[in-house]
Each structure stands twice: as C-alpha cells, then as structure tokens.
mmCIF file with all atom_site columns, C-alpha atoms in Angstrom:
data_model
loop_
_atom_site.group_PDB
_atom_site.id
_atom_site.type_symbol
_atom_site.label_atom_id
_atom_site.label_alt_id
_atom_site.label_comp_id
_atom_site.label_asym_id
_atom_site.label_entity_id
_atom_site.label_seq_id
_atom_site.pdbx_PDB_ins_code
_atom_site.Cartn_x
_atom_site.Cartn_y
_atom_site.Cartn_z
_atom_site.occupancy
_atom_site.B_iso_or_equiv
_atom_site.pdbx_formal_charge
_atom_site.auth_seq_id
_atom_site.auth_comp_id
_atom_site.auth_asym_id
_atom_site.auth_atom_id
_atom_site.pdbx_PDB_model_num
ATOM 1   C CA . MET A 1 1   ? -28.134 -0.844  1.650  1.00 36.00 ? 807 MET A CA 1
ATOM 2   C CA . ALA A 1 2   ? -26.242 -3.468  -0.591 1.00 44.00 ? 808 ALA A CA 1
ATOM 3   C CA . LYS A 1 3   ? -27.550 -6.816  -0.912 1.00 48.00 ? 809 LYS A CA 1
ATOM 4   C CA . SER A 1 4   ? -25.927 -10.003 1.223  1.00 45.00 ? 810 SER A CA 1
ATOM 5   C CA . SER A 1 5   ? -24.195 -11.077 -1.662 1.00 51.00 ? 811 SER A CA 1
ATOM 6   C CA . GLU A 1 6   ? -22.319 -7.648  -2.496 1.00 81.00 ? 812 GLU A CA 1
ATOM 7   C CA . LYS A 1 7   ? -20.614 -7.584  1.143  1.00 94.00 ? 813 LYS A CA 1
ATOM 8   C CA . SER A 1 8   ? -16.738 -8.001  1.830  1.00 96.00 ? 814 SER A CA 1
ATOM 9   C CA . LEU A 1 9   ? -16.054 -9.422  5.138  1.00 97.00 ? 815 LEU A CA 1
ATOM 10  C CA . LEU A 1 10  ? -13.322 -7.994  7.399  1.00 98.00 ? 816 LEU A CA 1
ATOM 11  C CA . ILE A 1 11  ? -11.694 -10.584 9.563  1.00 98.00 ? 817 ILE A CA 1
ATOM 12  C CA . VAL A 1 12  ? -10.061 -9.626  12.360 1.00 97.00 ? 818 VAL A CA 1
ATOM 13  C CA . GLU A 1 13  ? -7.856  -11.655 15.278 1.00 95.00 ? 819 GLU A CA 1
ATOM 14  C CA . SER A 1 14  ? -9.700  -10.457 18.493 1.00 95.00 ? 820 SER A CA 1
ATOM 15  C CA . PRO A 1 15  ? -13.790 -10.096 18.835 1.00 96.00 ? 821 PRO A CA 1
ATOM 16  C CA . THR A 1 16  ? -12.981 -6.591  21.030 1.00 96.00 ? 822 THR A CA 1
ATOM 17  C CA . LYS A 1 17  ? -12.586 -5.273  17.984 1.00 96.00 ? 823 LYS A CA 1
ATOM 18  C CA . VAL A 1 18  ? -15.279 -6.220  16.292 1.00 97.00 ? 824 VAL A CA 1
ATOM 19  C CA . GLN A 1 19  ? -17.311 -3.965  17.605 1.00 97.00 ? 825 GLN A CA 1
ATOM 20  C CA . THR A 1 20  ? -15.664 -1.112  16.454 1.00 97.00 ? 826 THR A CA 1
ATOM 21  C CA . LEU A 1 21  ? -14.469 -1.844  13.330 1.00 98.00 ? 827 LEU A CA 1
ATOM 22  C CA . LYS A 1 22  ? -18.185 -2.700  12.637 1.00 98.00 ? 828 LYS A CA 1
ATOM 23  C CA . LYS A 1 23  ? -18.572 1.417   13.194 1.00 97.00 ? 829 LYS A CA 1
ATOM 24  C CA . ILE A 1 24  ? -15.791 2.209   10.943 1.00 97.00 ? 830 ILE A CA 1
ATOM 25  C CA . VAL A 1 25  ? -16.276 -0.283  8.205  1.00 97.00 ? 831 VAL A CA 1
ATOM 26  C CA . GLY A 1 26  ? -19.781 0.278   7.118  1.00 96.00 ? 832 GLY A CA 1
ATOM 27  C CA . LYS A 1 27  ? -22.294 -2.522  5.990  1.00 95.00 ? 833 LYS A CA 1
ATOM 28  C CA . ASN A 1 28  ? -20.810 -2.814  3.364  1.00 95.00 ? 834 ASN A CA 1
ATOM 29  C CA . PHE A 1 29  ? -18.415 -5.243  5.348  1.00 97.00 ? 835 PHE A CA 1
ATOM 30  C CA . ILE A 1 30  ? -19.405 -8.523  7.555  1.00 97.00 ? 836 ILE A CA 1
ATOM 31  C CA . VAL A 1 31  ? -16.630 -7.698  10.610 1.00 98.00 ? 837 VAL A CA 1
ATOM 32  C CA . LYS A 1 32  ? -15.820 -10.760 12.170 1.00 98.00 ? 838 LYS A CA 1
ATOM 33  C CA . ALA A 1 33  ? -13.313 -12.900 14.304 1.00 98.00 ? 839 ALA A CA 1
ATOM 34  C CA . SER A 1 34  ? -11.224 -15.475 14.944 1.00 97.00 ? 840 SER A CA 1
ATOM 35  C CA . VAL A 1 35  ? -10.585 -15.590 18.354 1.00 96.00 ? 841 VAL A CA 1
ATOM 36  C CA . GLY A 1 36  ? -6.816  -15.732 17.681 1.00 95.00 ? 842 GLY A CA 1
ATOM 37  C CA . HIS A 1 37  ? -5.374  -19.673 15.611 1.00 95.00 ? 843 HIS A CA 1
ATOM 38  C CA . LEU A 1 38  ? -7.438  -21.600 14.603 1.00 95.00 ? 844 LEU A CA 1
ATOM 39  C CA . LYS A 1 39  ? -5.134  -24.273 13.107 1.00 94.00 ? 845 LYS A CA 1
ATOM 40  C CA . ASP A 1 40  ? -2.093  -25.747 15.026 1.00 90.00 ? 846 ASP A CA 1
ATOM 41  C CA . LEU A 1 41  ? -0.198  -29.073 14.531 1.00 89.00 ? 847 LEU A CA 1
ATOM 42  C CA . PRO A 1 42  ? -1.493  -32.407 16.012 1.00 89.00 ? 848 PRO A CA 1
ATOM 43  C CA . LYS A 1 43  ? -0.531  -32.096 19.638 1.00 85.00 ? 849 LYS A CA 1
ATOM 44  C CA . LYS A 1 44  ? -0.413  -36.380 19.748 1.00 82.00 ? 850 LYS A CA 1
ATOM 45  C CA . LYS A 1 45  ? 1.961   -37.222 17.225 1.00 80.00 ? 851 LYS A CA 1
ATOM 46  C CA . LEU A 1 46  ? 4.439   -35.554 15.180 1.00 79.00 ? 852 LEU A CA 1
ATOM 47  C CA . GLY A 1 47  ? 2.519   -32.841 12.831 1.00 81.00 ? 853 GLY A CA 1
ATOM 48  C CA . VAL A 1 48  ? 5.103   -33.410 9.542  1.00 80.00 ? 854 VAL A CA 1
ATOM 49  C CA . ASP A 1 49  ? 4.895   -35.454 6.707  1.00 73.00 ? 855 ASP A CA 1
ATOM 50  C CA . VAL A 1 50  ? 9.030   -36.749 6.469  1.00 76.00 ? 856 VAL A CA 1
ATOM 51  C CA . ASP A 1 51  ? 7.879   -38.040 3.845  1.00 80.00 ? 857 ASP A CA 1
ATOM 52  C CA . ASN A 1 52  ? 7.142   -35.158 1.727  1.00 80.00 ? 858 ASN A CA 1
ATOM 53  C CA . ASP A 1 53  ? 9.434   -32.769 2.670  1.00 75.00 ? 859 ASP A CA 1
ATOM 54  C CA . PHE A 1 54  ? 8.501   -32.397 6.549  1.00 76.00 ? 860 PHE A CA 1
ATOM 55  C CA . ALA A 1 55  ? 5.569   -30.630 5.441  1.00 80.00 ? 861 ALA A CA 1
ATOM 56  C CA . PRO A 1 56  ? 3.294   -29.292 8.219  1.00 85.00 ? 862 PRO A CA 1
ATOM 57  C CA . GLU A 1 57  ? -0.357  -31.269 8.474  1.00 87.00 ? 863 GLU A CA 1
ATOM 58  C CA . TYR A 1 58  ? -2.571  -28.855 10.225 1.00 90.00 ? 864 TYR A CA 1
ATOM 59  C CA . ILE A 1 59  ? -5.375  -29.412 12.379 1.00 90.00 ? 865 ILE A CA 1
ATOM 60  C CA . THR A 1 60  ? -8.374  -27.822 13.804 1.00 94.00 ? 866 THR A CA 1
ATOM 61  C CA . ILE A 1 61  ? -7.730  -26.562 16.688 1.00 94.00 ? 867 ILE A CA 1
ATOM 62  C CA . ARG A 1 62  ? -10.797 -28.455 19.162 1.00 95.00 ? 868 ARG A CA 1
ATOM 63  C CA . GLY A 1 63  ? -13.447 -26.028 20.395 1.00 96.00 ? 869 GLY A CA 1
ATOM 64  C CA . LYS A 1 64  ? -12.423 -23.641 17.156 1.00 97.00 ? 870 LYS A CA 1
ATOM 65  C CA . GLY A 1 65  ? -14.415 -25.371 14.602 1.00 96.00 ? 871 GLY A CA 1
ATOM 66  C CA . LYS A 1 66  ? -17.525 -23.135 14.955 1.00 97.00 ? 872 LYS A CA 1
ATOM 67  C CA . ILE A 1 67  ? -15.701 -20.041 14.395 1.00 97.00 ? 873 ILE A CA 1
ATOM 68  C CA . LEU A 1 68  ? -14.200 -21.821 11.501 1.00 97.00 ? 874 LEU A CA 1
ATOM 69  C CA . SER A 1 69  ? -17.740 -22.572 9.881  1.00 97.00 ? 875 SER A CA 1
ATOM 70  C CA . GLU A 1 70  ? -19.084 -19.433 11.313 1.00 97.00 ? 876 GLU A CA 1
ATOM 71  C CA . LEU A 1 71  ? -15.863 -17.888 8.864  1.00 97.00 ? 877 LEU A CA 1
ATOM 72  C CA . LYS A 1 72  ? -16.880 -20.026 6.433  1.00 96.00 ? 878 LYS A CA 1
ATOM 73  C CA . THR A 1 73  ? -20.355 -19.287 5.970  1.00 96.00 ? 879 THR A CA 1
ATOM 74  C CA . ALA A 1 74  ? -19.857 -15.580 6.192  1.00 96.00 ? 880 ALA A CA 1
ATOM 75  C CA . ALA A 1 75  ? -16.955 -16.092 3.372  1.00 96.00 ? 881 ALA A CA 1
ATOM 76  C CA . LYS A 1 76  ? -20.185 -17.524 1.163  1.00 94.00 ? 882 LYS A CA 1
ATOM 77  C CA . LYS A 1 77  ? -22.477 -13.908 1.402  1.00 93.00 ? 883 LYS A CA 1
ATOM 78  C CA . SER A 1 78  ? -19.219 -12.042 0.941  1.00 94.00 ? 884 SER A CA 1
ATOM 79  C CA . ARG A 1 79  ? -17.739 -10.665 -2.091 1.00 93.00 ? 885 ARG A CA 1
ATOM 80  C CA . ASP A 1 80  ? -14.343 -10.411 -1.192 1.00 95.00 ? 886 ASP A CA 1
ATOM 81  C CA . ILE A 1 81  ? -12.477 -11.238 1.992  1.00 96.00 ? 887 ILE A CA 1
ATOM 82  C CA . TYR A 1 82  ? -9.907  -8.911  3.240  1.00 98.00 ? 888 TYR A CA 1
ATOM 83  C CA . LEU A 1 83  ? -7.344  -10.596 6.354  1.00 97.00 ? 889 LEU A CA 1
ATOM 84  C CA . ALA A 1 84  ? -6.639  -8.154  8.985  1.00 97.00 ? 890 ALA A CA 1
ATOM 85  C CA . PRO A 1 85  ? -4.885  -10.921 11.549 1.00 94.00 ? 891 PRO A CA 1
ATOM 86  C CA . ASP A 1 86  ? -2.660  -8.363  13.152 1.00 92.00 ? 892 ASP A CA 1
ATOM 87  C CA . PRO A 1 87  ? 0.203   -7.476  11.398 1.00 89.00 ? 893 PRO A CA 1
ATOM 88  C CA . ASP A 1 88  ? 2.442   -9.780  13.008 1.00 89.00 ? 894 ASP A CA 1
ATOM 89  C CA . ARG A 1 89  ? 4.418   -13.561 12.530 1.00 87.00 ? 895 ARG A CA 1
ATOM 90  C CA . GLU A 1 90  ? 1.339   -15.412 14.441 1.00 89.00 ? 896 GLU A CA 1
ATOM 91  C CA . GLY A 1 91  ? -0.937  -12.915 12.752 1.00 92.00 ? 897 GLY A CA 1
ATOM 92  C CA . GLU A 1 92  ? 0.593   -13.752 9.442  1.00 91.00 ? 898 GLU A CA 1
ATOM 93  C CA . ALA A 1 93  ? -0.082  -17.775 10.521 1.00 91.00 ? 899 ALA A CA 1
ATOM 94  C CA . ILE A 1 94  ? -3.471  -16.402 10.536 1.00 94.00 ? 900 ILE A CA 1
ATOM 95  C CA . ALA A 1 95  ? -4.210  -14.825 8.085  1.00 94.00 ? 901 ALA A CA 1
ATOM 96  C CA . ASN A 1 96  ? -2.618  -17.712 6.057  1.00 92.00 ? 902 ASN A CA 1
ATOM 97  C CA . HIS A 1 97  ? -4.813  -20.748 7.865  1.00 93.00 ? 903 HIS A CA 1
ATOM 98  C CA . ILE A 1 98  ? -8.096  -18.529 7.576  1.00 96.00 ? 904 ILE A CA 1
ATOM 99  C CA . CYS A 1 99  ? -7.627  -17.725 3.751  1.00 93.00 ? 905 CYS A CA 1
ATOM 100 C CA . ASN A 1 100 ? -6.299  -21.642 2.824  1.00 91.00 ? 906 ASN A CA 1
ATOM 101 C CA . GLU A 1 101 ? -10.335 -23.042 4.589  1.00 93.00 ? 907 GLU A CA 1
ATOM 102 C CA . VAL A 1 102 ? -12.067 -19.534 3.187  1.00 93.00 ? 908 VAL A CA 1
ATOM 103 C CA . SER A 1 103 ? -10.661 -18.802 0.038  1.00 89.00 ? 909 SER A CA 1
ATOM 104 C CA . ARG A 1 104 ? -12.830 -21.015 -1.600 1.00 88.00 ? 910 ARG A CA 1
ATOM 105 C CA . PHE A 1 105 ? -15.921 -20.137 -0.405 1.00 88.00 ? 911 PHE A CA 1
ATOM 106 C CA . ASN A 1 106 ? -16.149 -16.555 -1.859 1.00 83.00 ? 912 ASN A CA 1
ATOM 107 C CA . LYS A 1 107 ? -17.199 -14.364 -5.360 1.00 83.00 ? 913 LYS A CA 1
ATOM 108 C CA . GLY A 1 108 ? -14.833 -12.653 -4.846 1.00 90.00 ? 914 GLY A CA 1
ATOM 109 C CA . LYS A 1 109 ? -10.427 -11.756 -3.998 1.00 93.00 ? 915 LYS A CA 1
ATOM 110 C CA . VAL A 1 110 ? -8.810  -12.366 -0.654 1.00 94.00 ? 916 VAL A CA 1
ATOM 111 C CA . TYR A 1 111 ? -6.448  -10.090 0.847  1.00 96.00 ? 917 TYR A CA 1
ATOM 112 C CA . ARG A 1 112 ? -4.969  -8.815  3.220  1.00 95.00 ? 918 ARG A CA 1
ATOM 113 C CA . VAL A 1 113 ? -4.514  -5.930  5.199  1.00 97.00 ? 919 VAL A CA 1
ATOM 114 C CA . LEU A 1 114 ? -1.856  -4.195  8.150  1.00 95.00 ? 920 LEU A CA 1
ATOM 115 C CA . PHE A 1 115 ? -2.630  -2.204  10.358 1.00 94.00 ? 921 PHE A CA 1
ATOM 116 C CA . ASN A 1 116 ? -1.893  -1.140  13.730 1.00 92.00 ? 922 ASN A CA 1
ATOM 117 C CA . GLU A 1 117 ? -4.810  1.287   15.001 1.00 94.00 ? 923 GLU A CA 1
ATOM 118 C CA . ILE A 1 118 ? -7.995  1.041   14.832 1.00 95.00 ? 924 ILE A CA 1
ATOM 119 C CA . THR A 1 119 ? -8.789  4.412   13.738 1.00 96.00 ? 925 THR A CA 1
ATOM 120 C CA . LYS A 1 120 ? -11.049 4.891   10.578 1.00 96.00 ? 926 LYS A CA 1
ATOM 121 C CA . LYS A 1 121 ? -8.024  6.630   8.820  1.00 97.00 ? 927 LYS A CA 1
ATOM 122 C CA . ALA A 1 122 ? -5.652  3.883   9.689  1.00 96.00 ? 928 ALA A CA 1
ATOM 123 C CA . VAL A 1 123 ? -8.822  1.008   8.523  1.00 97.00 ? 929 VAL A CA 1
ATOM 124 C CA . LYS A 1 124 ? -9.751  2.807   5.338  1.00 96.00 ? 930 LYS A CA 1
ATOM 125 C CA . GLU A 1 125 ? -6.144  2.881   4.209  1.00 96.00 ? 931 GLU A CA 1
ATOM 126 C CA . ALA A 1 126 ? -5.501  -0.509  4.807  1.00 96.00 ? 932 ALA A CA 1
ATOM 127 C CA . ILE A 1 127 ? -8.771  -1.765  2.860  1.00 97.00 ? 933 ILE A CA 1
ATOM 128 C CA . GLU A 1 128 ? -7.640  0.679   0.238  1.00 97.00 ? 934 GLU A CA 1
ATOM 129 C CA . HIS A 1 129 ? -4.402  -0.436  -0.114 1.00 97.00 ? 935 HIS A CA 1
ATOM 130 C CA . PRO A 1 130 ? -4.239  -3.812  0.859  1.00 96.00 ? 936 PRO A CA 1
ATOM 131 C CA . THR A 1 131 ? -1.067  -6.296  0.597  1.00 92.00 ? 937 THR A CA 1
ATOM 132 C CA . GLU A 1 132 ? -0.763  -9.854  -0.198 1.00 87.00 ? 938 GLU A CA 1
ATOM 133 C CA . LEU A 1 133 ? 0.356   -12.241 2.365  1.00 82.00 ? 939 LEU A CA 1
ATOM 134 C CA . ASN A 1 134 ? 4.125   -12.454 4.020  1.00 75.00 ? 940 ASN A CA 1
ATOM 135 C CA . VAL A 1 135 ? 5.086   -15.708 2.807  1.00 81.00 ? 941 VAL A CA 1
ATOM 136 C CA . ASN A 1 136 ? 8.771   -14.707 4.990  1.00 76.00 ? 942 ASN A CA 1
ATOM 137 C CA . LYS A 1 137 ? 6.098   -14.605 7.689  1.00 82.00 ? 943 LYS A CA 1
ATOM 138 C CA . VAL A 1 138 ? 4.676   -17.519 7.362  1.00 74.00 ? 944 VAL A CA 1
ATOM 139 C CA . ASN A 1 139 ? 7.204   -19.876 6.489  1.00 72.00 ? 945 ASN A CA 1
ATOM 140 C CA . ALA A 1 140 ? 9.096   -17.832 10.078 1.00 78.00 ? 946 ALA A CA 1
ATOM 141 C CA . GLN A 1 141 ? 6.132   -18.395 11.787 1.00 84.00 ? 947 GLN A CA 1
ATOM 142 C CA . GLN A 1 142 ? 5.569   -22.390 10.874 1.00 76.00 ? 948 GLN A CA 1
ATOM 143 C CA . ALA A 1 143 ? 9.011   -22.939 11.042 1.00 75.00 ? 949 ALA A CA 1
ATOM 144 C CA . ARG A 1 144 ? 9.023   -21.938 14.778 1.00 72.00 ? 950 ARG A CA 1
ATOM 145 C CA . ARG A 1 145 ? 5.780   -24.220 16.181 1.00 73.00 ? 951 ARG A CA 1
ATOM 146 C CA . ILE A 1 146 ? 7.787   -27.865 13.763 1.00 72.00 ? 952 ILE A CA 1
ATOM 147 C CA . LEU A 1 147 ? 10.744  -26.764 15.619 1.00 67.00 ? 953 LEU A CA 1
#
C-alpha cells in the first residue's frame, strides 16, 4: 500500500460521486468533493477592483470554509491533484478556484481531468490523459458572474 504522501488527490464537484470514484481509482487516491462553488463575489460590495482592470475580488462562500480547509489538508498529504468538477463553464471556474487555493500545498502537479460518465474506462482515461484548465471557460464564467 502506498504511503499517504504518495497518494494523489481527486476533487470532484458532487459528494454523491465520491464513493463510486473511490472504488474506481483505488487506494492510491484521496477522493474529495467541493460541493459546488467555494468562492464567489461578495454580495455586499461591488466585488471588482475598478482600478485594477476590473479584476474580481473573490471571497470564500459562507459555510464553505470547512470544505476548503479539508481540501487544503488533503492537498498537503497528496503528490498530484486531479481537478474533476463538471466539464462545463461553472465546473471550470470551480476547478480554477480550487487550483488557486490548494496548489501551493501539494508536492506534485495539478491537473484538470474531464469525464462525462463515471465508469472505470472514462475515469481511468481522464486520469491518464489530463488537460489544463480551460482559461476561456473560466473567463466566460467570470464575465457572466461579474455582469
């Protein structure tokens, strides 16, 4: 059995997928869920820096601090991180926010993995052929959210 420091971390969006994915990826992975978005623009102020090219000022969503803390703890124990939120604009934004929060804690690389079904074949294929974050999708979600 691999040491915990040798495990990889797989982060999905939905907690209902965690148990199935644990069975598929096995003991070399820690599987966690973000339970949707972890970051958002503040509700009580503009949330963009007008003096800095309208850069968004994201904050942790109320009630998501514990989940974020758990993801950071898991990242510290992992070698590589595989971000697997849904393969859509919102999922890409979730993956981006998670990456920004946890990447400094792991010992290896951070990958984006995409699968449209939770089958052994689809998940293994995604992990064997990871991609990078799709900046265009992240920007599209960010623009939609700011407006």
